Amino acid sequence: MRSRFALSALLFAQVLALLLLGCVPGAQARSPEPGTAQDAPLIPLLSPRTTRDDPRQMVRQGREAARCGDRDQAWELLTRAVNSTDMDQRSLADALVLRGSLGLGGVAPYQALADFRRAVELAPATSGALAWRALAWLELGRIGPALDDARRAVTLTPSVALAHLALGRALLAQERPGEARDALDEAVRLDPGLGAALHDRALALRALGDPEAAGRDESRARELSPVLPLPGS
């Protein structure tokens, strides 16, 4: 009797060990079926704050969406970010400038102007916000305020190419091509890859009667893209 009990206990222990090791005789490990959840790659989980509440993460995601051409997604993410109460003034100003830039090009110029205005209020010493606001004024046909903002931007930070581009564009709108060319020369000197500055300088050169130089700028602008880059790019 005792030997039977000992044998039963031994068999039970062996079966239990096999179960724990996943090696039950006759059972074979099955590979996940293609297309099932088991076959999907593992995605690292982010903390709830990173996915829901962190405005800086939303700004980064919004910038990436804008870079990929998904303007609606970028707008939604940036709107959630700027409505957050957990951003310092400079970061909020930068997010507003980024969202405002999406409204240029005839998309939503009044909203863009409102965003740039608020950004300037939050960070008045930031030339980028002033330069972008100057561009919004120009889209709305307000040359005077555009010229004022562009000049302030150049005075604040002479090393920012966008400020000189905004000044050149405002001077072009005032039909002052010589001064516009000078401002755009400086923009191109500071950032030779700024296609928008080359495009505008070509307009100034044509107005000054230099079609050959204008043609070179136009060709180079097409190679680079005459579209304004995203703020902070």
PDB file of C-alpha atoms in Angstrom:
ATOM      1  CA  MET A   1       0.000   0.000   0.000  1.00  0.00           C
ATOM      2  CA  ARG A   2       2.769   2.357   0.972  1.00  0.00           C
ATOM      3  CA  SER A   3       4.668   1.639  -2.266  1.00  0.00           C
ATOM      4  CA  ARG A   4       1.527   2.363  -4.354  1.00  0.00           C
ATOM      5  CA  PHE A   5       1.039   5.648  -2.570  1.00  0.00           C
ATOM      6  CA  ALA A   6       4.683   6.562  -3.130  1.00  0.00           C
ATOM      7  CA  LEU A   7       4.406   5.707  -6.847  1.00  0.00           C
ATOM      8  CA  SER A   8       1.217   7.767  -7.231  1.00  0.00           C
ATOM      9  CA  ALA A   9       2.867  10.702  -5.507  1.00  0.00           C
ATOM     10  CA  LEU A  10       5.891  10.404  -7.812  1.00  0.00           C
ATOM     11  CA  LEU A  11       3.722  10.285 -10.941  1.00  0.00           C
ATOM     12  CA  PHE A  12       1.732  13.285  -9.731  1.00  0.00           C
ATOM     13  CA  ALA A  13       4.944  15.250  -9.113  1.00  0.00           C
ATOM     14  CA  GLN A  14       6.241  14.419 -12.602  1.00  0.00           C
ATOM     15  CA  VAL A  15       2.994  15.479 -14.293  1.00  0.00           C
ATOM     16  CA  LEU A  16       2.926  18.698 -12.279  1.00  0.00           C
ATOM     17  CA  ALA A  17       6.511  19.477 -13.287  1.00  0.00           C
ATOM     18  CA  LEU A  18       5.721  18.850 -16.945  1.00  0.00           C
ATOM     19  CA  LEU A  19       2.698  21.105 -16.748  1.00  0.00           C
ATOM     20  CA  LEU A  20       4.741  23.892 -15.197  1.00  0.00           C
ATOM     21  CA  LEU A  21       7.351  23.550 -17.926  1.00  0.00           C
ATOM     22  CA  GLY A  22       4.729  23.488 -20.681  1.00  0.00           C
ATOM     23  CA  CYS A  23       5.951  20.100 -21.845  1.00  0.00           C
ATOM     24  CA  VAL A  24       2.962  17.799 -21.286  1.00  0.00           C
ATOM     25  CA  PRO A  25       3.490  14.669 -23.415  1.00  0.00           C
ATOM     26  CA  GLY A  26       1.449  14.766 -26.583  1.00  0.00           C
ATOM     27  CA  ALA A  27       0.933  18.521 -26.409  1.00  0.00           C
ATOM     28  CA  GLN A  28       2.716  20.620 -29.034  1.00  0.00           C
ATOM     29  CA  ALA A  29       3.324  24.341 -28.870  1.00  0.00           C
ATOM     30  CA  ARG A  30       1.243  26.127 -31.495  1.00  0.00           C
ATOM     31  CA  SER A  31       2.613  29.032 -33.473  1.00  0.00           C
ATOM     32  CA  PRO A  32       0.385  32.108 -33.495  1.00  0.00           C
ATOM     33  CA  GLU A  33      -1.936  32.242 -36.449  1.00  0.00           C
ATOM     34  CA  PRO A  34      -0.885  34.894 -38.934  1.00  0.00           C
ATOM     35  CA  GLY A  35      -2.933  38.048 -38.510  1.00  0.00           C
ATOM     36  CA  THR A  36      -3.948  37.307 -34.940  1.00  0.00           C
ATOM     37  CA  ALA A  37      -3.206  39.509 -31.962  1.00  0.00           C
ATOM     38  CA  GLN A  38      -0.462  37.106 -30.921  1.00  0.00           C
ATOM     39  CA  ASP A  39       1.256  37.693 -34.252  1.00  0.00           C
ATOM     40  CA  ALA A  40       1.218  41.483 -33.888  1.00  0.00           C
ATOM     41  CA  PRO A  41       4.443  43.266 -32.874  1.00  0.00           C
ATOM     42  CA  LEU A  42       4.606  44.465 -29.307  1.00  0.00           C
ATOM     43  CA  ILE A  43       3.961  48.177 -28.886  1.00  0.00           C
ATOM     44  CA  PRO A  44       5.575  49.810 -25.860  1.00  0.00           C
ATOM     45  CA  LEU A  45       2.943  51.251 -23.572  1.00  0.00           C
ATOM     46  CA  LEU A  46       3.183  54.952 -22.783  1.00  0.00           C
ATOM     47  CA  SER A  47       2.100  56.412 -19.514  1.00  0.00           C
ATOM     48  CA  PRO A  48      -1.385  57.972 -19.439  1.00  0.00           C
ATOM     49  CA  ARG A  49       0.227  61.394 -19.002  1.00  0.00           C
ATOM     50  CA  THR A  50       2.315  60.974 -22.144  1.00  0.00           C
ATOM     51  CA  THR A  51      -0.617  59.906 -24.287  1.00  0.00           C
ATOM     52  CA  ARG A  52      -3.333  62.168 -22.889  1.00  0.00           C
ATOM     53  CA  ASP A  53      -2.115  65.135 -20.896  1.00  0.00           C
ATOM     54  CA  ASP A  54       1.400  66.068 -21.948  1.00  0.00           C
ATOM     55  CA  PRO A  55       1.082  69.146 -24.213  1.00  0.00           C
ATOM     56  CA  ARG A  56       4.729  68.960 -25.278  1.00  0.00           C
ATOM     57  CA  GLN A  57       4.155  65.474 -26.637  1.00  0.00           C
ATOM     58  CA  MET A  58       1.081  66.728 -28.480  1.00  0.00           C
ATOM     59  CA  VAL A  59       3.118  69.572 -30.001  1.00  0.00           C
ATOM     60  CA  ARG A  60       5.752  67.097 -31.195  1.00  0.00           C
ATOM     61  CA  GLN A  61       3.076  64.863 -32.676  1.00  0.00           C
ATOM     62  CA  GLY A  62       1.359  67.880 -34.241  1.00  0.00           C
ATOM     63  CA  ARG A  63       4.593  69.016 -35.854  1.00  0.00           C
ATOM     64  CA  GLU A  64       5.174  65.544 -37.266  1.00  0.00           C
ATOM     65  CA  ALA A  65       1.609  65.396 -38.615  1.00  0.00           C
ATOM     66  CA  ALA A  66       2.072  68.797 -40.274  1.00  0.00           C
ATOM     67  CA  ARG A  67       5.377  67.674 -41.767  1.00  0.00           C
ATOM     68  CA  CYS A  68       3.613  64.641 -43.221  1.00  0.00           C
ATOM     69  CA  GLY A  69       0.873  66.812 -44.715  1.00  0.00           C
ATOM     70  CA  ASP A  70      -1.908  65.830 -42.293  1.00  0.00           C
ATOM     71  CA  ARG A  71      -3.070  69.350 -41.528  1.00  0.00           C
ATOM     72  CA  ASP A  72      -6.306  68.302 -39.792  1.00  0.00           C
ATOM     73  CA  GLN A  73      -4.543  65.963 -37.384  1.00  0.00           C
ATOM     74  CA  ALA A  74      -1.865  68.574 -36.722  1.00  0.00           C
ATOM     75  CA  TRP A  75      -4.498  71.221 -36.032  1.00  0.00           C
ATOM     76  CA  GLU A  76      -6.360  68.971 -33.598  1.00  0.00           C
ATOM     77  CA  LEU A  77      -3.225  68.028 -31.658  1.00  0.00           C
ATOM     78  CA  LEU A  78      -1.942  71.594 -31.471  1.00  0.00           C
ATOM     79  CA  THR A  79      -5.351  72.865 -30.376  1.00  0.00           C
ATOM     80  CA  ARG A  80      -5.381  70.361 -27.531  1.00  0.00           C
ATOM     81  CA  ALA A  81      -1.876  71.489 -26.596  1.00  0.00           C
ATOM     82  CA  VAL A  82      -2.594  75.226 -26.567  1.00  0.00           C
ATOM     83  CA  ASN A  83      -5.754  74.649 -24.532  1.00  0.00           C
ATOM     84  CA  SER A  84      -3.718  72.878 -21.879  1.00  0.00           C
ATOM     85  CA  THR A  85      -2.971  74.683 -18.627  1.00  0.00           C
ATOM     86  CA  ASP A  86       0.359  72.900 -18.236  1.00  0.00           C
ATOM     87  CA  MET A  87       2.669  74.880 -20.529  1.00  0.00           C
ATOM     88  CA  ASP A  88       5.080  77.710 -19.800  1.00  0.00           C
ATOM     89  CA  GLN A  89       4.560  80.945 -21.734  1.00  0.00           C
ATOM     90  CA  ARG A  90       7.388  80.436 -24.206  1.00  0.00           C
ATOM     91  CA  SER A  91       6.333  76.883 -25.053  1.00  0.00           C
ATOM     92  CA  LEU A  92       2.734  78.026 -25.465  1.00  0.00           C
ATOM     93  CA  ALA A  93       3.853  80.858 -27.747  1.00  0.00           C
ATOM     94  CA  ASP A  94       5.824  78.406 -29.896  1.00  0.00           C
ATOM     95  CA  ALA A  95       2.810  76.073 -30.138  1.00  0.00           C
ATOM     96  CA  LEU A  96       0.572  78.976 -31.161  1.00  0.00           C
ATOM     97  CA  VAL A  97       3.024  80.046 -33.872  1.00  0.00           C
ATOM     98  CA  LEU A  98       3.122  76.488 -35.195  1.00  0.00           C
ATOM     99  CA  ARG A  99      -0.673  76.231 -35.261  1.00  0.00           C
ATOM    100  CA  GLY A 100      -0.970  79.687 -36.811  1.00  0.00           C
ATOM    101  CA  SER A 101       1.392  78.749 -39.624  1.00  0.00           C
ATOM    102  CA  LEU A 102      -1.072  76.033 -40.664  1.00  0.00           C
ATOM    103  CA  GLY A 103      -3.692  78.710 -41.283  1.00  0.00           C
ATOM    104  CA  LEU A 104      -1.632  80.672 -43.810  1.00  0.00           C
ATOM    105  CA  GLY A 105      -1.891  80.136 -47.526  1.00  0.00           C
ATOM    106  CA  GLY A 106      -5.547  81.146 -47.521  1.00  0.00           C
ATOM    107  CA  VAL A 107      -6.609  78.332 -45.184  1.00  0.00           C
ATOM    108  CA  ALA A 108      -7.598  80.313 -42.083  1.00  0.00           C
ATOM    109  CA  PRO A 109      -5.738  83.661 -42.105  1.00  0.00           C
ATOM    110  CA  TYR A 110      -7.843  85.299 -39.378  1.00  0.00           C
ATOM    111  CA  GLN A 111      -7.279  82.397 -37.012  1.00  0.00           C
ATOM    112  CA  ALA A 112      -3.587  82.485 -37.916  1.00  0.00           C
ATOM    113  CA  LEU A 113      -3.450  86.192 -37.082  1.00  0.00           C
ATOM    114  CA  ALA A 114      -5.182  85.561 -33.739  1.00  0.00           C
ATOM    115  CA  ASP A 115      -2.643  82.840 -32.895  1.00  0.00           C
ATOM    116  CA  PHE A 116       0.315  85.045 -33.816  1.00  0.00           C
ATOM    117  CA  ARG A 117      -1.120  87.956 -31.829  1.00  0.00           C
ATOM    118  CA  ARG A 118      -1.418  85.827 -28.725  1.00  0.00           C
ATOM    119  CA  ALA A 119       2.081  84.446 -29.266  1.00  0.00           C
ATOM    120  CA  VAL A 120       3.491  87.978 -29.449  1.00  0.00           C
ATOM    121  CA  GLU A 121       1.676  88.884 -26.219  1.00  0.00           C
ATOM    122  CA  LEU A 122       3.152  85.846 -24.477  1.00  0.00           C
ATOM    123  CA  ALA A 123       6.677  86.322 -25.846  1.00  0.00           C
ATOM    124  CA  PRO A 124       7.045  89.929 -27.059  1.00  0.00           C
ATOM    125  CA  ALA A 125      10.800  89.622 -27.494  1.00  0.00           C
ATOM    126  CA  THR A 126      10.477  86.691 -29.926  1.00  0.00           C
ATOM    127  CA  SER A 127      11.186  87.820 -33.483  1.00  0.00           C
ATOM    128  CA  GLY A 128       9.728  84.653 -35.010  1.00  0.00           C
ATOM    129  CA  ALA A 129       6.201  85.396 -33.780  1.00  0.00           C
ATOM    130  CA  LEU A 130       6.445  88.942 -35.131  1.00  0.00           C
ATOM    131  CA  ALA A 131       7.688  87.746 -38.512  1.00  0.00           C
ATOM    132  CA  TRP A 132       4.870  85.226 -38.811  1.00  0.00           C
ATOM    133  CA  ARG A 133       2.321  87.842 -37.786  1.00  0.00           C
ATOM    134  CA  ALA A 134       3.702  90.132 -40.495  1.00  0.00           C
ATOM    135  CA  LEU A 135       3.062  87.380 -43.046  1.00  0.00           C
ATOM    136  CA  ALA A 136      -0.501  86.975 -41.773  1.00  0.00           C
ATOM    137  CA  TRP A 137      -1.108  90.726 -42.064  1.00  0.00           C
ATOM    138  CA  LEU A 138       0.063  90.550 -45.667  1.00  0.00           C
ATOM    139  CA  GLU A 139      -2.381  87.749 -46.477  1.00  0.00           C
ATOM    140  CA  LEU A 140      -5.137  89.997 -45.179  1.00  0.00           C
ATOM    141  CA  GLY A 141      -3.920  92.959 -47.267  1.00  0.00           C
ATOM    142  CA  ARG A 142      -2.703  94.973 -44.272  1.00  0.00           C
ATOM    143  CA  ILE A 143       0.655  96.197 -45.511  1.00  0.00           C
ATOM    144  CA  GLY A 144       1.263  98.850 -42.841  1.00  0.00           C
ATOM    145  CA  PRO A 145       1.036  96.536 -39.801  1.00  0.00           C
ATOM    146  CA  ALA A 146       2.994  93.889 -41.726  1.00  0.00           C
ATOM    147  CA  LEU A 147       5.839  96.327 -42.351  1.00  0.00           C
ATOM    148  CA  ASP A 148       5.863  97.411 -38.694  1.00  0.00           C
ATOM    149  CA  ASP A 149       6.017  93.825 -37.422  1.00  0.00           C
ATOM    150  CA  ALA A 150       8.702  92.821 -39.922  1.00  0.00           C
ATOM    151  CA  ARG A 151      10.900  95.769 -38.991  1.00  0.00           C
ATOM    152  CA  ARG A 152      10.488  95.011 -35.288  1.00  0.00           C
ATOM    153  CA  ALA A 153      11.437  91.396 -35.954  1.00  0.00           C
ATOM    154  CA  VAL A 154      14.590  92.416 -37.845  1.00  0.00           C
ATOM    155  CA  THR A 155      15.546  94.845 -35.074  1.00  0.00           C
ATOM    156  CA  LEU A 156      15.017  92.235 -32.357  1.00  0.00           C
ATOM    157  CA  THR A 157      16.977  89.445 -34.048  1.00  0.00           C
ATOM    158  CA  PRO A 158      18.859  90.452 -37.212  1.00  0.00           C
ATOM    159  CA  SER A 159      20.133  86.882 -37.596  1.00  0.00           C
ATOM    160  CA  VAL A 160      16.668  85.382 -38.291  1.00  0.00           C
ATOM    161  CA  ALA A 161      16.181  84.860 -42.034  1.00  0.00           C
ATOM    162  CA  LEU A 162      12.387  84.737 -41.747  1.00  0.00           C
ATOM    163  CA  ALA A 163      12.321  88.283 -40.364  1.00  0.00           C
ATOM    164  CA  HIS A 164      14.144  89.592 -43.452  1.00  0.00           C
ATOM    165  CA  LEU A 165      11.881  87.541 -45.710  1.00  0.00           C
ATOM    166  CA  ALA A 166       8.798  89.100 -44.076  1.00  0.00           C
ATOM    167  CA  LEU A 167      10.328  92.563 -44.487  1.00  0.00           C
ATOM    168  CA  GLY A 168      11.156  91.927 -48.137  1.00  0.00           C
ATOM    169  CA  ARG A 169       7.664  90.631 -48.806  1.00  0.00           C
ATOM    170  CA  ALA A 170       6.084  93.680 -47.165  1.00  0.00           C
ATOM    171  CA  LEU A 171       8.304  96.023 -49.191  1.00  0.00           C
ATOM    172  CA  LEU A 172       7.333  94.184 -52.367  1.00  0.00           C
ATOM    173  CA  ALA A 173       3.688  94.748 -51.464  1.00  0.00           C
ATOM    174  CA  GLN A 174       4.483  98.461 -51.172  1.00  0.00           C
ATOM    175  CA  GLU A 175       6.080  98.335 -54.647  1.00  0.00           C
ATOM    176  CA  ARG A 176       9.563  99.084 -53.345  1.00  0.00           C
ATOM    177  CA  PRO A 177      11.517  96.358 -55.175  1.00  0.00           C
ATOM    178  CA  GLY A 178      14.984  97.777 -54.546  1.00  0.00           C
ATOM    179  CA  GLU A 179      14.586  97.751 -50.771  1.00  0.00           C
ATOM    180  CA  ALA A 180      12.778  94.427 -50.987  1.00  0.00           C
ATOM    181  CA  ARG A 181      15.725  92.893 -52.871  1.00  0.00           C
ATOM    182  CA  ASP A 182      18.138  94.116 -50.193  1.00  0.00           C
ATOM    183  CA  ALA A 183      16.050  92.530 -47.431  1.00  0.00           C
ATOM    184  CA  LEU A 184      15.715  89.303 -49.393  1.00  0.00           C
ATOM    185  CA  ASP A 185      19.444  89.263 -50.158  1.00  0.00           C
ATOM    186  CA  GLU A 186      20.004  89.187 -46.397  1.00  0.00           C
ATOM    187  CA  ALA A 187      17.415  86.430 -45.943  1.00  0.00           C
ATOM    188  CA  VAL A 188      19.159  84.291 -48.573  1.00  0.00           C
ATOM    189  CA  ARG A 189      22.577  85.041 -47.083  1.00  0.00           C
ATOM    190  CA  LEU A 190      21.388  83.881 -43.661  1.00  0.00           C
ATOM    191  CA  ASP A 191      19.597  80.813 -45.031  1.00  0.00           C
ATOM    192  CA  PRO A 192      20.599  79.842 -48.590  1.00  0.00           C
ATOM    193  CA  GLY A 193      18.074  76.997 -48.499  1.00  0.00           C
ATOM    194  CA  LEU A 194      15.072  79.249 -47.870  1.00  0.00           C
ATOM    195  CA  GLY A 195      13.225  78.751 -51.140  1.00  0.00           C
ATOM    196  CA  ALA A 196      10.512  81.275 -50.278  1.00  0.00           C
ATOM    197  CA  ALA A 197      13.132  84.041 -50.029  1.00  0.00           C
ATOM    198  CA  LEU A 198      14.564  83.096 -53.432  1.00  0.00           C
ATOM    199  CA  HIS A 199      11.071  83.073 -54.917  1.00  0.00           C
ATOM    200  CA  ASP A 200      10.331  86.563 -53.579  1.00  0.00           C
ATOM    201  CA  ARG A 201      13.718  87.881 -54.609  1.00  0.00           C
ATOM    202  CA  ALA A 202      13.000  86.722 -58.146  1.00  0.00           C
ATOM    203  CA  LEU A 203       9.869  88.902 -58.091  1.00  0.00           C
ATOM    204  CA  ALA A 204      11.926  91.876 -56.942  1.00  0.00           C
ATOM    205  CA  LEU A 205      14.574  91.265 -59.598  1.00  0.00           C
ATOM    206  CA  ARG A 206      11.978  91.089 -62.360  1.00  0.00           C
ATOM    207  CA  ALA A 207      10.497  94.357 -61.139  1.00  0.00           C
ATOM    208  CA  LEU A 208      14.011  95.845 -61.282  1.00  0.00           C
ATOM    209  CA  GLY A 209      14.492  94.668 -64.881  1.00  0.00           C
ATOM    210  CA  ASP A 210      16.881  91.747 -64.291  1.00  0.00           C
ATOM    211  CA  PRO A 211      15.101  88.701 -65.744  1.00  0.00           C
ATOM    212  CA  GLU A 212      18.282  86.621 -66.004  1.00  0.00           C
ATOM    213  CA  ALA A 213      19.023  86.802 -62.272  1.00  0.00           C
ATOM    214  CA  ALA A 214      15.320  86.356 -61.558  1.00  0.00           C
ATOM    215  CA  GLY A 215      15.295  83.167 -63.613  1.00  0.00           C
ATOM    216  CA  ARG A 216      18.197  81.729 -61.642  1.00  0.00           C
ATOM    217  CA  ASP A 217      16.404  82.437 -58.363  1.00  0.00           C
ATOM    218  CA  GLU A 218      13.185  80.929 -59.676  1.00  0.00           C
ATOM    219  CA  SER A 219      14.957  77.719 -60.728  1.00  0.00           C
ATOM    220  CA  ARG A 220      16.682  77.408 -57.392  1.00  0.00           C
ATOM    221  CA  ALA A 221      13.428  78.125 -55.523  1.00  0.00           C
ATOM    222  CA  ARG A 222      11.675  75.316 -57.416  1.00  0.00           C
ATOM    223  CA  GLU A 223      14.452  72.914 -56.462  1.00  0.00           C
ATOM    224  CA  LEU A 224      14.172  73.836 -52.789  1.00  0.00           C
ATOM    225  CA  SER A 225      10.387  74.431 -52.615  1.00  0.00           C
ATOM    226  CA  PRO A 226       9.077  77.988 -52.376  1.00  0.00           C
ATOM    227  CA  VAL A 227       6.770  77.001 -49.501  1.00  0.00           C
ATOM    228  CA  LEU A 228       7.552  78.484 -46.112  1.00  0.00           C
ATOM    229  CA  PRO A 229       9.090  75.940 -43.735  1.00  0.00           C
ATOM    230  CA  LEU A 230       7.343  75.027 -40.492  1.00  0.00           C
ATOM    231  CA  PRO A 231       8.263  77.255 -37.567  1.00  0.00           C
ATOM    232  CA  GLY A 232      11.217  75.857 -35.695  1.00  0.00           C
ATOM    233  CA  SER A 233      12.318  73.639 -38.603  1.00  0.00           C
TER     234      SER A 233
END
